[in-house]
Amino acid sequence: MKRLSLDFDNHCLCIMMPGQEGTQIIPELKKEDFESFIPQKFSDKSSFTWDFEAESISVNQPYKAIDNFMTKECFVPEVVEPMPKLGKRFNEFIKLLNMEPVNLAEEIRKDMPEIAKLFGL
């Protein structure tokens, strides 16, 4: 699974990738930065999920965050459409977020092999 969700109204990023899952509020999140990833017909929407393995985009139901808190369950798809060649644009998307993909299990195996063994990593 290699999915990322963004809710521009709530300034929330949701990461759903092996070894890295969770949500975080990013106050400087701007929809304009991601326009090339949003089909024109959905430009008026504010919450999306990009599945880089299935090469699809989901337009999510609007959600009003309470106390700036959201979980992955808050990203409920209304419409899912194919987005050909999305998988090839993963690094471009990550760069827009000023992030680097991290596999936590690999990092633990590399830096703490004893703990990795203990947890069966």
Coordinates of N, CA and C in Angstrom, one line a residue:
M1 N 0.9 -1.2 0.0 CA 0.0 0.0 0.0 C 0.9 1.2 0.0
K2 N 0.6 2.1 -0.9 CA 1.4 3.4 -1.0 C 0.4 4.5 -1.3
R3 N -0.3 4.9 -0.3 CA -1.3 6.0 -0.4 C -1.0 7.2 0.4
L4 N -1.3 8.3 -0.1 CA -1.2 9.6 0.6 C -2.5 10.4 0.4
S5 N -3.0 10.9 1.5 CA -4.2 11.7 1.4 C -3.9 13.1 1.9
L6 N -4.6 14.1 1.3 CA -4.4 15.5 1.7 C -5.8 16.1 1.8
D7 N -6.0 16.8 2.9 CA -7.2 17.6 3.1 C -6.8 19.0 3.2
F8 N -7.1 19.8 2.1 CA -6.5 21.1 2.1 C -7.3 22.1 3.0
D9 N -8.6 21.8 3.3 CA -9.3 22.7 4.2 C -8.8 22.5 5.6
N10 N -8.4 21.3 6.0 CA -7.9 21.1 7.4 C -6.4 21.0 7.4
H11 N -5.7 21.2 6.3 CA -4.3 21.2 6.2 C -3.7 19.9 6.8
C12 N -4.3 18.8 6.4 CA -3.9 17.5 7.0 C -3.3 16.6 5.9
L13 N -2.2 15.9 6.3 CA -1.6 14.9 5.4 C -1.8 13.6 6.2
C14 N -2.2 12.6 5.4 CA -2.4 11.2 5.9 C -1.5 10.3 5.1
I15 N -0.6 9.6 5.8 CA 0.3 8.7 5.1 C -0.1 7.3 5.4
M16 N -0.2 6.5 4.3 CA -0.6 5.1 4.5 C 0.4 4.3 3.6
M17 N 1.5 4.0 4.2 CA 2.6 3.3 3.5 C 3.2 2.3 4.5
P18 N 3.7 1.2 4.0 CA 4.4 0.2 4.9 C 5.5 0.9 5.8
G19 N 5.4 0.7 7.1 CA 6.4 1.3 8.0 C 6.2 2.7 8.3
Q20 N 5.2 3.4 7.7 CA 5.0 4.8 7.9 C 3.5 5.1 7.7
E21 N 2.8 5.2 8.8 CA 1.4 5.5 8.8 C 1.0 6.6 9.8
G22 N 0.1 7.4 9.5 CA -0.4 8.4 10.5 C -0.8 9.7 9.8
T23 N -1.3 10.6 10.6 CA -1.7 11.9 10.1 C -0.9 13.0 10.7
Q24 N -0.8 14.1 10.0 CA -0.1 15.3 10.6 C -0.7 16.5 10.0
I25 N -0.8 17.5 10.8 CA -1.3 18.8 10.4 C -0.1 19.6 9.8
I26 N -0.3 20.1 8.6 CA 0.8 20.9 8.0 C 0.2 22.3 7.6
P27 N 0.4 23.3 8.5 CA -0.3 24.6 8.2 C 0.1 25.2 6.9
E28 N 1.3 25.0 6.4 CA 1.7 25.6 5.1 C 1.2 24.8 3.8
L29 N 0.4 23.8 4.0 CA -0.1 23.0 2.9 C -1.0 23.8 2.0
K30 N -0.6 23.9 0.7 CA -1.3 24.7 -0.3 C -1.8 23.8 -1.5
K31 N -3.0 23.9 -1.8 CA -3.6 23.1 -2.9 C -2.9 23.5 -4.2
E32 N -2.5 24.7 -4.4 CA -1.9 25.2 -5.7 C -0.7 24.3 -6.0
D33 N 0.1 23.9 -5.0 CA 1.3 23.2 -5.2 C 1.0 21.8 -5.8
F34 N -0.2 21.3 -5.6 CA -0.6 19.9 -6.1 C -1.5 19.9 -7.3
E35 N -1.7 21.1 -7.9 CA -2.7 21.2 -9.0 C -2.4 20.1 -10.1
S36 N -1.2 19.8 -10.4 CA -0.9 18.9 -11.5 C -1.3 17.4 -11.1
F37 N -1.6 17.2 -9.8 CA -2.1 15.9 -9.4 C -3.6 15.9 -9.2
I38 N -4.3 17.0 -9.5 CA -5.7 17.0 -9.3 C -6.4 17.2 -10.7
P39 N -7.2 16.3 -11.1 CA -7.9 16.5 -12.4 C -8.8 17.8 -12.3
Q40 N -8.8 18.5 -13.4 CA -9.5 19.7 -13.5 C -11.0 19.7 -13.0
K41 N -11.6 18.6 -13.4 CA -13.1 18.5 -13.0 C -13.2 18.4 -11.5
F42 N -12.2 18.1 -10.7 CA -12.3 18.1 -9.2 C -11.6 19.3 -8.6
S43 N -11.3 20.3 -9.3 CA -10.5 21.4 -8.8 C -11.3 22.2 -7.7
D44 N -12.6 22.0 -7.6 CA -13.3 22.7 -6.5 C -13.4 21.8 -5.2
K45 N -12.9 20.6 -5.3 CA -12.9 19.7 -4.1 C -11.6 20.0 -3.2
S46 N -11.6 19.5 -2.0 CA -10.5 19.9 -1.1 C -9.9 18.7 -0.4
S47 N -10.4 17.5 -0.6 CA -9.8 16.3 0.1 C -9.6 15.2 -0.9
F48 N -8.4 14.7 -1.0 CA -8.1 13.7 -2.0 C -7.2 12.6 -1.4
T49 N -7.2 11.4 -2.0 CA -6.3 10.3 -1.7 C -5.7 9.8 -3.0
W50 N -4.4 9.8 -3.1 CA -3.7 9.2 -4.2 C -3.1 7.9 -3.9
D51 N -3.5 6.9 -4.7 CA -3.0 5.5 -4.5 C -2.0 5.3 -5.6
F52 N -0.7 5.3 -5.2 CA 0.3 5.3 -6.2 C 0.6 3.9 -6.7
E53 N 0.1 2.8 -6.1 CA 0.2 1.5 -6.6 C -1.0 1.1 -7.5
A54 N -2.2 1.5 -7.1 CA -3.4 1.2 -7.9 C -3.5 2.3 -9.0
E55 N -2.7 3.3 -9.0 CA -2.7 4.5 -9.9 C -4.1 5.0 -10.0
S56 N -4.6 5.5 -8.9 CA -6.0 6.1 -8.8 C -6.0 7.3 -7.9
I57 N -7.0 8.1 -8.1 CA -7.2 9.2 -7.2 C -8.7 9.1 -6.6
S58 N -8.8 9.4 -5.4 CA -10.1 9.4 -4.7 C -10.4 10.8 -4.3
V59 N -11.6 11.3 -4.6 CA -12.1 12.5 -4.0 C -12.9 12.2 -2.8
N60 N -12.5 12.7 -1.7 CA -13.0 12.4 -0.4 C -14.2 13.3 0.1
Q61 N -15.0 12.7 0.9 CA -16.1 13.5 1.5 C -15.5 14.7 2.3
P62 N -16.2 15.8 2.3 CA -15.7 16.9 3.2 C -15.7 16.4 4.7
Y63 N -14.8 16.9 5.4 CA -14.7 16.6 6.9 C -14.3 17.8 7.6
K64 N -14.9 18.0 8.7 CA -14.6 19.1 9.6 C -13.8 18.6 10.8
A65 N -12.5 18.9 10.8 CA -11.6 18.4 11.9 C -12.0 19.1 13.2
I66 N -11.9 18.3 14.2 CA -12.2 18.8 15.6 C -10.8 18.9 16.3
D67 N -10.5 20.1 16.8 CA -9.2 20.4 17.4 C -8.1 20.0 16.6
N68 N -8.1 20.2 15.3 CA -7.0 19.9 14.3 C -6.6 18.5 14.4
F69 N -7.6 17.6 14.5 CA -7.3 16.1 14.6 C -8.1 15.4 13.6
M70 N -7.3 14.6 12.8 CA -7.9 13.7 11.8 C -7.2 12.3 11.8
T71 N -7.9 11.3 11.4 CA -7.3 10.0 11.3 C -7.5 9.5 9.8
K72 N -7.0 8.4 9.5 CA -7.2 7.9 8.1 C -8.6 7.6 7.8
E73 N -9.4 7.3 8.9 CA -10.8 7.0 8.7 C -11.6 8.3 8.3
C74 N -11.0 9.4 8.5 CA -11.7 10.7 8.1 C -11.7 10.9 6.6
F75 N -10.9 10.1 5.8 CA -10.8 10.3 4.4 C -11.6 9.2 3.7
V76 N -12.9 9.6 3.6 CA -13.9 8.6 3.0 C -14.1 9.0 1.5
P77 N -13.8 8.1 0.6 CA -14.0 8.4 -0.8 C -15.4 8.6 -1.3
E78 N -15.6 9.6 -2.1 CA -16.9 9.8 -2.8 C -16.8 9.2 -4.2
V79 N -15.7 9.5 -4.8 CA -15.4 9.1 -6.2 C -14.0 8.6 -6.3
V80 N -13.8 7.5 -7.0 CA -12.5 6.9 -7.3 C -12.3 6.8 -8.8
E81 N -11.2 7.3 -9.3 CA -11.0 7.3 -10.7 C -9.6 6.9 -11.0
P82 N -9.4 6.2 -12.1 CA -8.0 5.8 -12.5 C -7.2 7.1 -12.8
M83 N -5.9 7.0 -12.5 CA -5.0 8.1 -12.8 C -3.7 7.4 -13.4
P84 N -3.7 7.1 -14.7 CA -2.6 6.5 -15.3 C -1.3 7.2 -15.1
K85 N -0.3 6.4 -14.9 CA 1.1 6.9 -14.7 C 1.4 7.6 -13.4
L86 N 0.4 7.5 -12.4 CA 0.6 8.1 -11.1 C 1.8 7.5 -10.4
G87 N 1.9 6.2 -10.5 CA 3.0 5.5 -9.8 C 4.4 6.1 -10.1
K88 N 4.6 6.6 -11.3 CA 5.9 7.1 -11.7 C 6.1 8.5 -11.2
R89 N 5.0 9.1 -10.6 CA 5.2 10.5 -10.1 C 5.3 10.5 -8.6
F90 N 5.5 9.4 -7.9 CA 5.5 9.3 -6.5 C 6.6 10.3 -5.9
N91 N 7.8 10.2 -6.4 CA 8.9 11.0 -5.9 C 8.6 12.5 -6.1
E92 N 8.0 12.8 -7.2 CA 7.6 14.2 -7.4 C 6.6 14.7 -6.4
F93 N 5.6 13.9 -6.0 CA 4.6 14.2 -5.0 C 5.3 14.4 -3.6
I94 N 6.2 13.4 -3.3 CA 6.9 13.5 -2.0 C 7.7 14.7 -1.9
K95 N 8.3 15.1 -3.0 CA 9.2 16.3 -3.0 C 8.3 17.6 -2.7
L96 N 7.1 17.6 -3.2 CA 6.2 18.7 -2.9 C 5.9 18.8 -1.4
L97 N 5.9 17.7 -0.8 CA 5.6 17.7 0.7 C 6.9 17.9 1.5
N98 N 8.0 18.1 0.8 CA 9.3 18.3 1.5 C 9.6 17.1 2.4
M99 N 9.4 15.9 1.9 CA 9.6 14.6 2.6 C 10.4 13.7 1.8
E100 N 10.9 12.7 2.5 CA 11.6 11.6 1.9 C 10.9 10.3 2.4
P101 N 10.6 9.4 1.4 CA 10.0 8.1 1.9 C 10.9 7.4 2.8
V102 N 10.3 6.8 3.9 CA 11.1 6.1 4.9 C 10.4 4.7 5.1
N103 N 11.2 3.7 5.2 CA 10.6 2.4 5.6 C 11.2 2.1 7.0
L104 N 10.3 2.3 8.0 CA 10.7 2.2 9.4 C 11.3 0.8 9.7
A105 N 10.7 -0.2 9.2 CA 11.2 -1.6 9.4 C 12.7 -1.7 8.9
E106 N 12.9 -1.2 7.7 CA 14.3 -1.2 7.2 C 15.3 -0.4 8.1
E107 N 14.8 0.7 8.5 CA 15.7 1.6 9.4 C 16.0 0.9 10.7
I108 N 15.0 0.2 11.3 CA 15.3 -0.5 12.5 C 16.2 -1.7 12.3
R109 N 16.0 -2.4 11.2 CA 16.9 -3.5 10.9 C 18.4 -3.0 10.7
K110 N 18.5 -1.8 10.1 CA 19.8 -1.3 9.8 C 20.5 -0.7 11.1
D111 N 19.7 0.0 11.9 CA 20.3 0.7 13.1 C 20.2 -0.1 14.3
M112 N 19.2 -1.0 14.5 CA 19.1 -1.7 15.7 C 18.7 -3.2 15.4
P113 N 19.7 -4.0 14.9 CA 19.4 -5.3 14.5 C 18.8 -6.2 15.6
E114 N 19.3 -6.0 16.8 CA 18.8 -6.8 17.9 C 17.3 -6.6 18.2
I115 N 16.9 -5.3 18.1 CA 15.4 -5.0 18.3 C 14.6 -5.5 17.1
A116 N 15.2 -5.4 15.9 CA 14.5 -5.9 14.7 C 14.2 -7.4 14.9
K117 N 15.3 -8.2 15.3 CA 15.1 -9.6 15.5 C 14.0 -9.9 16.6
L118 N 14.0 -9.1 17.6 CA 13.1 -9.3 18.7 C 11.6 -9.1 18.2
F119 N 11.4 -8.2 17.3 CA 10.1 -7.9 16.7 C 9.8 -8.7 15.4
G120 N 10.7 -9.5 15.0 CA 10.5 -10.3 13.8 C 10.6 -9.5 12.5
L121 N 11.4 -8.4 12.5 CA 11.5 -7.6 11.3 C 12.6 -8.2 10.5

